[in-house]
Amino acid sequence: MEFKTTGVTRLETDVLILGSGAAGCGAALAAREQGAEVILADKGKLESSGCLGGGNDHFQAVLESDEPHDTLEDFVNTTYSPTLGVSRAMVEAWGRAMPKLASMLEAAGVNLLHRADGSYLRTGGFGDPGKWYINVGQGYRCKTLIGKTVRDAGVNVLDHVMITSLIKQDGRVAGAMGYNVREGGLFVIRAKVTVLAMGNFANRAVPNSSGNPYNTWHNPFNTGSQYVLAYRAGARLLNLDLRQNVTLVPKGFGCAGMNGITGAGAHELNAKGERFMPRYHPGGELSPRHFQIRGTSTEQTEGNGPPFYMDLRHVPADELRHLNNVLMPGDKATWLDYITQKNIDLSRELLEVEFSEIEFGGLVETADDFSTRVPGLFNACVFYGFSGALCGGWLAGIDASSAARSAETPDWPSEEEIERERLRVFRPLGLKNGVPQAQFESAVRQIMSYYMGLVRNEQGMRRALDRLNFVEEQTPLVTASNPHELMLAHESFMLLESSRLATLVSIERRETGRTTWRRSDYPHLDPSLNCVLAVENDGGKARVVVA
């Protein structure tokens, strides 16, 4: 197949959704239900794109049943905090959407598990007082089934189209441009409104111990485009310091399943065989996830590990079978192969675990109607997990389609603007001598791994900024020898910029205690920093402010 670096395809729609993961699918289905014409674009394929493409073993939902804490009020009180970055009303909207979206999943054929009495089979999650996680059977099929529902709804799906820039006209987002990563050619899409749904994380910046940046907890193809495109368009970014997520993973497996493992009642042990998490939080292993990471990190710093283990030997046999045969394969289908090859019997032996990579996350500042501060731009990636993405996308799709009804169709960008983007997108293919894409991205990863790990300080983070700025100067020299490397090059550019912004904001978080990482120079919690830090584009220079 010939890869084209010339030629332009022009498309137009009411609602353009960027990213076809769970959030994008939720937005697309809601917008179609409201009667809008929808284009859904992603560099991957709908049926396997996004974090959900790798499978999931649970869907969070409060259902107002007779079970303890199964109320919207309990969910909101547990989830909302002043540093969350979204309003209490938005969390309430998420909770109210949960039952509807659970029913939609079942209608799509997703296997939400039930007890003998007909109620959903649910388990607890990190830091939650109630059992809010509906267990999912054959979770690896979720995305395929949702993808079919999206196509059946009449959504115009653009598979394999990587978005590289947003179109702006008179201060308003008017669509996006990108290219087909398999066939080439530039795509110019004008839209009344545009919805960001490209994933809440920038992965590949810090690998886990396997050394493989693609052996990740979540989707390795999320490299920060959600943030970078919004930032360039004038949106504010929130919580790039607090939303740096880490979990524990079975050693070398690259997939967590920790909600299932800790929900089953696992105890974490250090190298001395001691159960240590109750020393760091009354909830022990079921405390909010960042307490487990900081507790494990502290044990490592004090010389009590690695190795670290999850002990499930006390878990009842039927619960262990459910974990082994339903929940863990739902997150990653090769789980049974992994424990067989490792010769692990969880009823008799310990499961060694390790830190995952750090996911450098954040949030595009979003109003209660899921709009951003940039007119014409909405955000579907507000909440976390399968439930958060699908429900948040659904809510954003409703508001975006409502806005589209009163919006005018924008003009096409000028031929000069289109040509500039075409030359920028395909430039790496035309360079004969320069910096190979893999070398460029490896430099970013080395800097972030060394200076932006689980323990850090201001001097190190400022050195990271200096080195990232140097790497950024090499961007015009990056080469790609084929279309696949071209896609990786553009992912690397996004990864670099999102890493730089995350480092900049992290310097201003001069405390320890609200997130997974620790400051050696500021080891204690600072009550004055019970706030949200934001970064905005101030005339081409990043500026950190209190939101």
XYZ file of C-alpha atoms in Angstrom:
547
model
C 0.000 0.000 0.000
C 1.427 3.366 -0.996
C 1.759 5.902 1.796
C 0.746 9.371 0.604
C 2.332 12.559 1.906
C 0.150 14.704 -0.348
C -3.580 14.980 -0.812
C -6.228 16.413 1.503
C -9.541 14.864 2.589
C -12.111 17.386 3.853
C -14.942 16.309 6.147
C -17.517 18.208 8.183
C -19.850 17.335 11.051
C -21.863 18.686 13.956
C -19.779 16.994 16.660
C -16.182 15.872 16.199
C -14.922 13.493 18.879
C -11.174 12.958 19.164
C -10.390 9.538 20.597
C -12.486 6.373 20.368
C -11.771 4.857 23.776
C -14.509 4.469 26.377
C -14.947 8.237 26.810
C -15.166 8.840 23.074
C -17.667 6.012 22.647
C -19.829 7.364 25.446
C -19.767 10.843 23.892
C -20.549 9.503 20.417
C -23.523 7.430 21.578
C -24.984 10.319 23.583
C -24.557 12.797 20.719
C -26.216 10.409 18.267
C -29.080 9.879 20.689
C -29.513 13.666 20.662
C -29.701 13.618 16.860
C -26.284 15.089 16.041
C -24.085 14.056 13.142
C -20.900 12.653 14.664
C -17.377 11.902 13.460
C -15.281 9.767 15.828
C -11.548 9.807 14.994
C -8.708 7.760 16.474
C -5.253 6.627 15.362
C -6.267 3.113 16.409
C -9.234 0.942 15.488
C -12.514 1.483 17.304
C -12.908 -2.131 18.452
C -9.538 -2.174 20.226
C -8.627 1.455 20.925
C -8.126 3.094 24.302
C -7.335 1.608 27.701
C -10.528 -0.434 27.547
C -9.210 -2.151 24.418
C -6.992 -4.214 26.706
C -9.945 -5.395 28.804
C -11.433 -4.523 32.189
C -12.738 -6.550 35.096
C -15.075 -4.057 36.766
C -17.504 -1.176 36.208
C -18.032 1.231 39.091
C -21.676 1.941 39.933
C -23.699 3.028 42.938
C -27.234 1.708 42.607
C -29.154 2.940 45.710
C -29.739 -0.659 46.825
C -30.022 -1.932 50.391
C -26.303 -2.738 50.477
C -24.196 -0.641 52.882
C -23.011 2.735 51.517
C -24.658 2.100 48.150
C -25.897 5.675 47.860
C -25.130 8.642 45.645
C -24.403 10.698 48.749
C -21.765 8.225 49.962
C -20.204 8.105 46.506
C -19.991 11.884 46.200
C -18.666 12.337 49.742
C -15.978 9.713 49.108
C -14.989 10.881 45.620
C -15.173 14.664 45.795
C -12.386 16.744 47.308
C -11.225 20.358 46.863
C -8.207 19.102 44.926
C -10.174 16.899 42.521
C -10.325 19.575 39.827
C -14.059 19.177 39.116
C -17.134 20.365 40.966
C -19.287 18.366 43.339
C -22.151 18.713 40.830
C -20.074 16.917 38.170
C -19.347 14.018 40.528
C -23.080 13.802 41.264
C -23.795 13.720 37.524
C -21.337 10.836 37.138
C -23.049 8.906 39.936
C -26.504 9.471 38.441
C -25.320 8.247 35.032
C -23.905 4.969 36.353
C -27.102 2.846 36.369
C -28.094 4.014 32.880
C -24.684 3.210 31.429
C -24.594 -0.170 33.202
C -27.896 -1.013 31.498
C -26.512 0.195 28.184
C -23.508 -2.118 28.579
C -25.730 -5.101 29.199
C -27.833 -4.203 26.157
C -24.596 -4.182 24.145
C -23.823 -7.719 25.352
C -21.212 -6.906 27.996
C -21.303 -9.619 30.663
C -21.974 -7.806 33.948
C -22.046 -10.572 36.535
C -25.052 -11.250 38.771
C -25.605 -13.120 42.007
C -28.174 -15.887 42.322
C -30.767 -13.378 43.571
C -30.386 -11.308 40.395
C -28.408 -8.445 41.938
C -25.075 -7.405 40.484
C -21.956 -9.138 41.808
C -19.903 -6.267 43.195
C -16.645 -5.893 45.128
C -14.867 -3.005 46.850
C -12.175 -0.744 45.447
C -9.335 1.347 46.851
C -10.579 3.698 49.571
C -14.282 3.035 48.949
C -16.639 2.324 51.873
C -19.023 0.269 49.744
C -18.870 -2.516 47.190
C -19.349 -0.336 44.122
C -17.529 -2.341 41.437
C -19.736 -4.538 39.260
C -17.644 -7.541 38.237
C -17.332 -8.066 34.487
C -17.053 -11.482 32.885
C -14.942 -11.857 29.736
C -13.843 -8.245 30.183
C -11.563 -8.466 27.157
C -14.715 -8.386 24.967
C -16.012 -5.064 26.332
C -14.536 -2.793 23.692
C -15.520 -4.952 20.754
C -19.133 -5.000 21.919
C -19.228 -1.261 22.609
C -17.607 -0.596 19.234
C -20.370 -2.506 17.454
C -22.969 -0.440 19.298
C -21.234 2.764 18.187
C -21.145 1.713 14.540
C -24.766 0.521 14.672
C -25.760 3.952 16.021
C -24.650 5.586 12.781
C -21.482 7.250 14.036
C -19.016 8.106 11.259
C -15.873 6.339 12.448
C -12.418 7.348 11.222
C -10.070 4.537 12.172
C -6.296 5.068 11.968
C -6.487 8.881 11.769
C -4.059 10.540 14.175
C -5.053 14.069 15.189
C -2.078 16.436 15.156
C -3.643 19.879 15.676
C -6.858 21.697 16.495
C -8.240 24.283 14.085
C -8.975 27.696 15.618
C -10.961 30.533 14.100
C -11.624 33.820 15.887
C -10.704 32.287 19.237
C -12.965 29.264 18.746
C -12.052 25.631 18.062
C -13.472 24.807 14.635
C -12.335 21.198 14.146
C -9.028 19.392 13.775
C -6.391 18.167 11.343
C -4.560 14.865 11.242
C -3.383 12.092 8.953
C -4.027 8.429 8.245
C -1.237 6.476 9.921
C -1.512 3.603 7.402
C -2.316 5.250 4.084
C -1.130 8.828 4.591
C -2.842 11.934 3.314
C -3.977 14.843 5.449
C -7.487 15.019 6.966
C -9.129 18.392 7.586
C -12.323 18.127 9.632
C -14.455 21.168 10.380
C -16.998 20.847 13.161
C -19.463 22.974 15.075
C -18.078 21.574 18.338
C -15.117 19.349 19.163
C -14.856 16.903 22.083
C -11.523 15.824 23.554
C -11.506 12.116 24.462
C -7.868 11.155 23.924
C -7.099 9.681 27.316
C -6.284 11.106 30.730
C -2.647 10.013 30.846
C 0.748 10.328 29.254
C 2.355 6.904 29.438
C 5.781 5.724 28.243
C 7.577 8.495 30.174
C 8.766 6.091 32.889
C 8.968 2.321 32.245
C 8.546 -0.367 34.869
C 11.304 -2.798 35.747
C 10.813 -4.858 32.586
C 12.400 -1.971 30.662
C 9.705 -2.274 28.018
C 7.779 1.029 27.710
C 4.874 -0.824 26.087
C 4.485 -3.302 28.963
C 2.318 -0.791 30.779
C -0.450 -0.689 33.341
C -2.643 1.266 30.913
C -2.602 2.111 27.225
C 0.988 2.857 26.083
C -0.338 4.841 23.118
C -1.653 7.615 25.378
C 1.265 10.040 25.344
C -0.351 13.323 26.357
C -2.105 14.584 23.225
C -5.230 15.248 25.327
C -3.258 17.862 27.250
C -0.929 19.218 24.616
C -3.612 19.932 22.006
C -5.819 21.605 24.609
C -2.924 23.623 26.033
C -1.883 24.861 22.605
C -5.474 25.914 21.911
C -5.605 27.991 25.100
C -7.172 25.639 27.649
C -5.962 25.396 31.222
C -4.534 22.124 32.525
C -5.178 21.074 36.118
C -3.581 18.617 38.534
C -0.594 17.631 36.403
C 1.158 17.339 39.780
C -1.457 15.347 41.710
C -2.660 12.980 38.998
C 0.598 11.090 38.562
C -0.717 7.604 39.118
C 1.244 4.508 40.081
C 0.027 1.097 41.113
C 1.500 -2.282 41.944
C 1.604 -4.968 39.279
C 2.493 -8.669 39.345
C 6.209 -8.616 38.660
C 6.903 -8.469 34.938
C 3.233 -8.786 33.997
C 2.541 -5.143 33.146
C -1.127 -5.187 34.132
C -2.481 -4.347 37.520
C -5.670 -6.092 38.577
C -5.053 -4.589 42.006
C -8.698 -3.713 42.583
C -9.452 -7.410 42.231
C -6.458 -8.581 44.257
C -6.894 -6.196 47.180
C -10.683 -6.474 46.945
C -10.304 -10.220 47.479
C -8.572 -9.451 50.787
C -4.879 -9.683 49.891
C -2.247 -8.596 52.427
C 0.918 -6.892 51.222
C 4.161 -8.175 52.738
C 7.662 -6.733 52.647
C 10.889 -8.701 52.272
C 10.830 -9.470 55.998
C 7.433 -11.127 55.679
C 5.758 -8.265 57.575
C 2.315 -6.931 56.716
C 3.043 -3.197 56.764
C 0.163 -1.250 55.176
C -1.843 -0.814 58.432
C 1.089 1.333 59.638
C 0.422 3.804 56.820
C -3.390 3.919 56.705
C -6.227 2.443 58.793
C -7.694 0.935 55.622
C -4.562 -1.116 55.021
C -4.399 -2.512 51.491
C -7.849 -1.092 50.707
C -6.795 2.480 51.497
C -6.756 5.007 48.630
C -4.181 3.785 46.120
C -1.640 6.563 46.711
C -1.257 5.509 50.360
C -0.287 1.997 49.279
C 2.270 3.360 46.830
C 3.808 5.767 49.358
C 3.787 3.062 52.027
C 5.531 0.569 49.746
C 7.987 3.235 48.567
C 8.835 4.131 52.169
C 9.424 0.464 53.001
C 11.779 0.261 50.031
C 13.661 3.401 51.085
C 14.092 1.946 54.573
C 15.539 -1.261 53.146
C 12.541 -3.524 53.795
C 12.130 -4.424 50.125
C 12.147 -5.346 47.357
C 10.844 -7.934 47.045
C 7.239 -7.152 47.942
C 4.444 -9.705 47.859
C 0.673 -10.035 47.867
C -0.453 -12.788 50.224
C -3.754 -14.422 49.201
C -3.258 -17.724 51.007
C -6.017 -16.907 53.506
C -8.617 -16.028 50.836
C -11.517 -18.536 50.545
C -11.110 -20.964 47.644
C -14.245 -19.834 45.784
C -13.176 -16.156 45.889
C -9.703 -17.102 44.728
C -11.136 -19.054 41.775
C -13.241 -16.008 40.846
C -10.164 -13.767 41.001
C -8.055 -16.179 38.963
C -10.556 -17.184 36.312
C -12.787 -14.112 35.900
C -11.325 -10.867 37.218
C -7.637 -11.116 36.355
C -8.136 -12.505 32.804
C -10.650 -9.697 32.271
C -7.877 -7.166 32.788
C -5.340 -9.097 30.716
C -6.186 -12.324 28.940
C -2.737 -13.870 29.482
C -3.063 -13.955 33.290
C -3.489 -17.731 33.483
C -0.520 -18.204 31.170
C 1.525 -15.943 33.442
C 0.813 -17.796 36.685
C 1.229 -21.166 34.962
C 4.637 -20.227 33.569
C 5.624 -18.741 36.938
C 4.317 -21.914 38.625
C 2.322 -19.853 41.135
C -0.547 -21.311 43.140
C -2.045 -18.346 44.994
C -3.653 -20.610 47.593
C -0.187 -21.708 48.745
C 2.357 -19.173 47.476
C 3.015 -15.441 47.517
C 2.609 -13.268 44.425
C 5.577 -10.959 43.910
C 4.585 -7.423 42.888
C 6.435 -4.304 41.808
C 5.760 -0.656 41.035
C 4.183 0.074 37.690
C 5.345 2.922 35.508
C 4.208 6.403 36.536
C 1.249 7.625 34.505
C 1.619 11.373 34.123
C -2.007 12.426 34.219
C -4.037 15.564 34.737
C -7.246 17.228 33.627
C -8.246 19.799 31.044
C -10.122 22.438 33.055
C -13.789 21.627 32.534
C -16.993 23.449 33.485
C -20.132 21.750 34.764
C -21.454 21.543 31.174
C -18.224 19.750 30.137
C -17.036 22.763 28.132
C -13.506 24.127 28.421
C -12.523 27.778 28.585
C -11.954 27.631 24.803
C -15.266 28.129 22.926
C -16.231 25.131 20.820
C -14.060 22.689 22.803
C -15.553 20.133 25.221
C -13.872 17.517 27.400
C -15.028 13.903 27.826
C -12.000 12.709 29.838
C -12.934 14.045 33.259
C -13.263 10.988 35.510
C -11.273 7.777 35.911
C -11.681 4.112 35.133
C -14.109 2.318 32.832
C -17.125 3.858 34.548
C -15.650 7.344 34.746
C -14.648 7.379 31.097
C -17.906 5.979 29.724
C -20.171 8.080 31.973
C -18.095 11.238 31.562
C -18.095 10.782 27.819
C -21.857 10.272 27.799
C -22.434 13.474 29.783
C -20.031 15.452 27.589
C -21.749 14.134 24.452
C -25.119 15.400 25.660
C -23.812 18.911 26.370
C -21.673 19.080 23.221
C -24.540 18.086 20.937
C -26.766 20.646 22.642
C -24.185 23.360 21.945
C -23.856 22.206 18.325
C -27.534 22.869 17.673
C -27.037 26.613 18.086
C -23.523 26.837 16.616
C -22.730 27.928 13.078
C -20.707 25.810 10.695
C -17.159 27.262 10.701
C -15.157 28.178 7.625
C -12.505 25.894 6.226
C -8.956 26.789 7.265
C -6.944 28.594 4.620
C -4.901 26.678 2.068
C -1.746 28.168 3.617
C -2.688 26.824 7.061
C -3.424 23.382 5.654
C -0.135 23.282 3.755
C 1.855 24.299 6.843
C 0.316 21.446 8.795
C 0.944 18.967 5.967
C 4.621 19.921 5.811
C 4.994 19.719 9.595
C 3.270 16.332 9.869
C 5.282 14.590 7.146
C 8.622 16.370 7.687
C 10.264 13.485 9.639
C 9.858 11.210 6.581
C 11.819 13.636 4.417
C 14.893 13.890 6.643
C 17.812 11.665 5.696
C 20.152 12.450 8.583
C 18.993 13.452 12.011
C 17.811 12.073 15.323
C 16.003 8.709 15.105
C 12.595 8.711 16.738
C 13.521 5.933 19.172
C 16.588 7.829 20.368
C 14.569 11.013 20.819
C 11.909 9.303 22.946
C 14.490 7.345 24.911
C 16.075 10.644 25.971
C 12.742 11.823 27.375
C 12.310 8.555 29.248
C 15.827 8.663 30.745
C 15.287 12.191 32.046
C 11.875 11.465 33.555
C 12.978 8.153 35.083
C 16.011 9.722 36.748
C 14.586 12.992 38.052
C 10.814 12.429 38.245
C 10.523 9.138 40.095
C 8.646 8.284 43.286
C 11.099 10.340 45.382
C 12.191 13.706 44.002
C 13.344 17.215 44.912
C 13.369 20.705 43.425
C 16.983 20.667 42.268
C 16.440 17.437 40.359
C 13.179 18.595 38.794
C 14.794 21.825 37.597
C 17.569 19.788 36.008
C 14.880 17.699 34.332
C 13.367 20.874 32.852
C 16.736 21.996 31.505
C 17.321 18.648 29.834
C 13.794 18.390 28.455
C 14.160 21.858 26.968
C 17.362 20.718 25.267
C 15.615 17.650 23.855
C 12.792 19.886 22.618
C 15.312 21.856 20.550
C 16.042 18.642 18.629
C 12.413 18.204 17.518
C 12.993 19.574 13.969
C 15.753 16.973 13.511
C 13.708 13.868 14.344
C 13.565 11.352 11.508
C 11.147 8.552 10.635
C 11.911 5.903 8.025
C 8.364 4.549 7.656
C 4.728 5.429 8.507
C 4.822 3.548 11.810
C 7.865 5.498 12.975
C 6.127 8.697 11.863
C 3.236 7.939 14.226
C 5.691 7.182 17.026
C 7.504 10.448 16.318
C 4.347 12.488 16.787
C 3.549 10.522 19.943
C 7.048 11.362 21.178
C 6.519 15.074 20.556
C 3.358 14.964 22.659
C 5.116 12.929 25.359
C 7.938 15.452 25.578
C 5.664 18.482 25.927
C 3.302 16.847 28.419
C 6.317 15.670 30.487
C 7.734 19.185 30.533
C 4.430 20.656 31.733
C 4.037 17.970 34.425
C 7.556 18.665 35.703
C 6.953 22.404 35.790
C 3.801 22.061 37.902
C 5.335 19.403 40.172
C 8.013 21.866 41.275
C 5.268 24.056 42.752
C 3.769 21.168 44.779
C 6.152 21.745 47.714
C 4.777 19.085 50.057
C 4.339 15.340 50.500
C 1.088 13.526 51.197
C -1.545 14.244 48.528
C -0.253 12.025 45.766
C 1.874 8.972 45.027
C 5.286 10.670 44.934
C 7.309 12.162 47.794
C 9.418 15.316 48.085
C 12.664 14.692 49.976
C 13.027 18.465 50.436
C 9.410 18.938 51.584
C 8.551 15.709 53.449
C 5.355 16.933 55.166
C 1.842 17.918 54.133
C 1.277 21.670 53.755
C -2.346 22.693 54.570
C -1.960 25.836 52.460
C -1.567 23.629 49.377
C -5.026 22.080 49.688
C -5.720 23.543 46.262
C -5.592 22.847 42.547
C -2.560 23.999 40.580
C -3.062 24.865 36.927
C -0.767 25.587 34.003
C -1.771 27.878 31.160
C -0.219 29.161 27.963
C 0.664 32.789 28.578
C 1.884 34.161 25.257
C 3.822 31.002 24.461
C 5.237 30.597 27.964
C 3.859 28.126 30.500
C 2.602 29.775 33.678
C 1.566 27.948 36.865
C -1.312 29.455 38.847
C -3.710 28.412 41.606
C -6.982 27.457 39.904
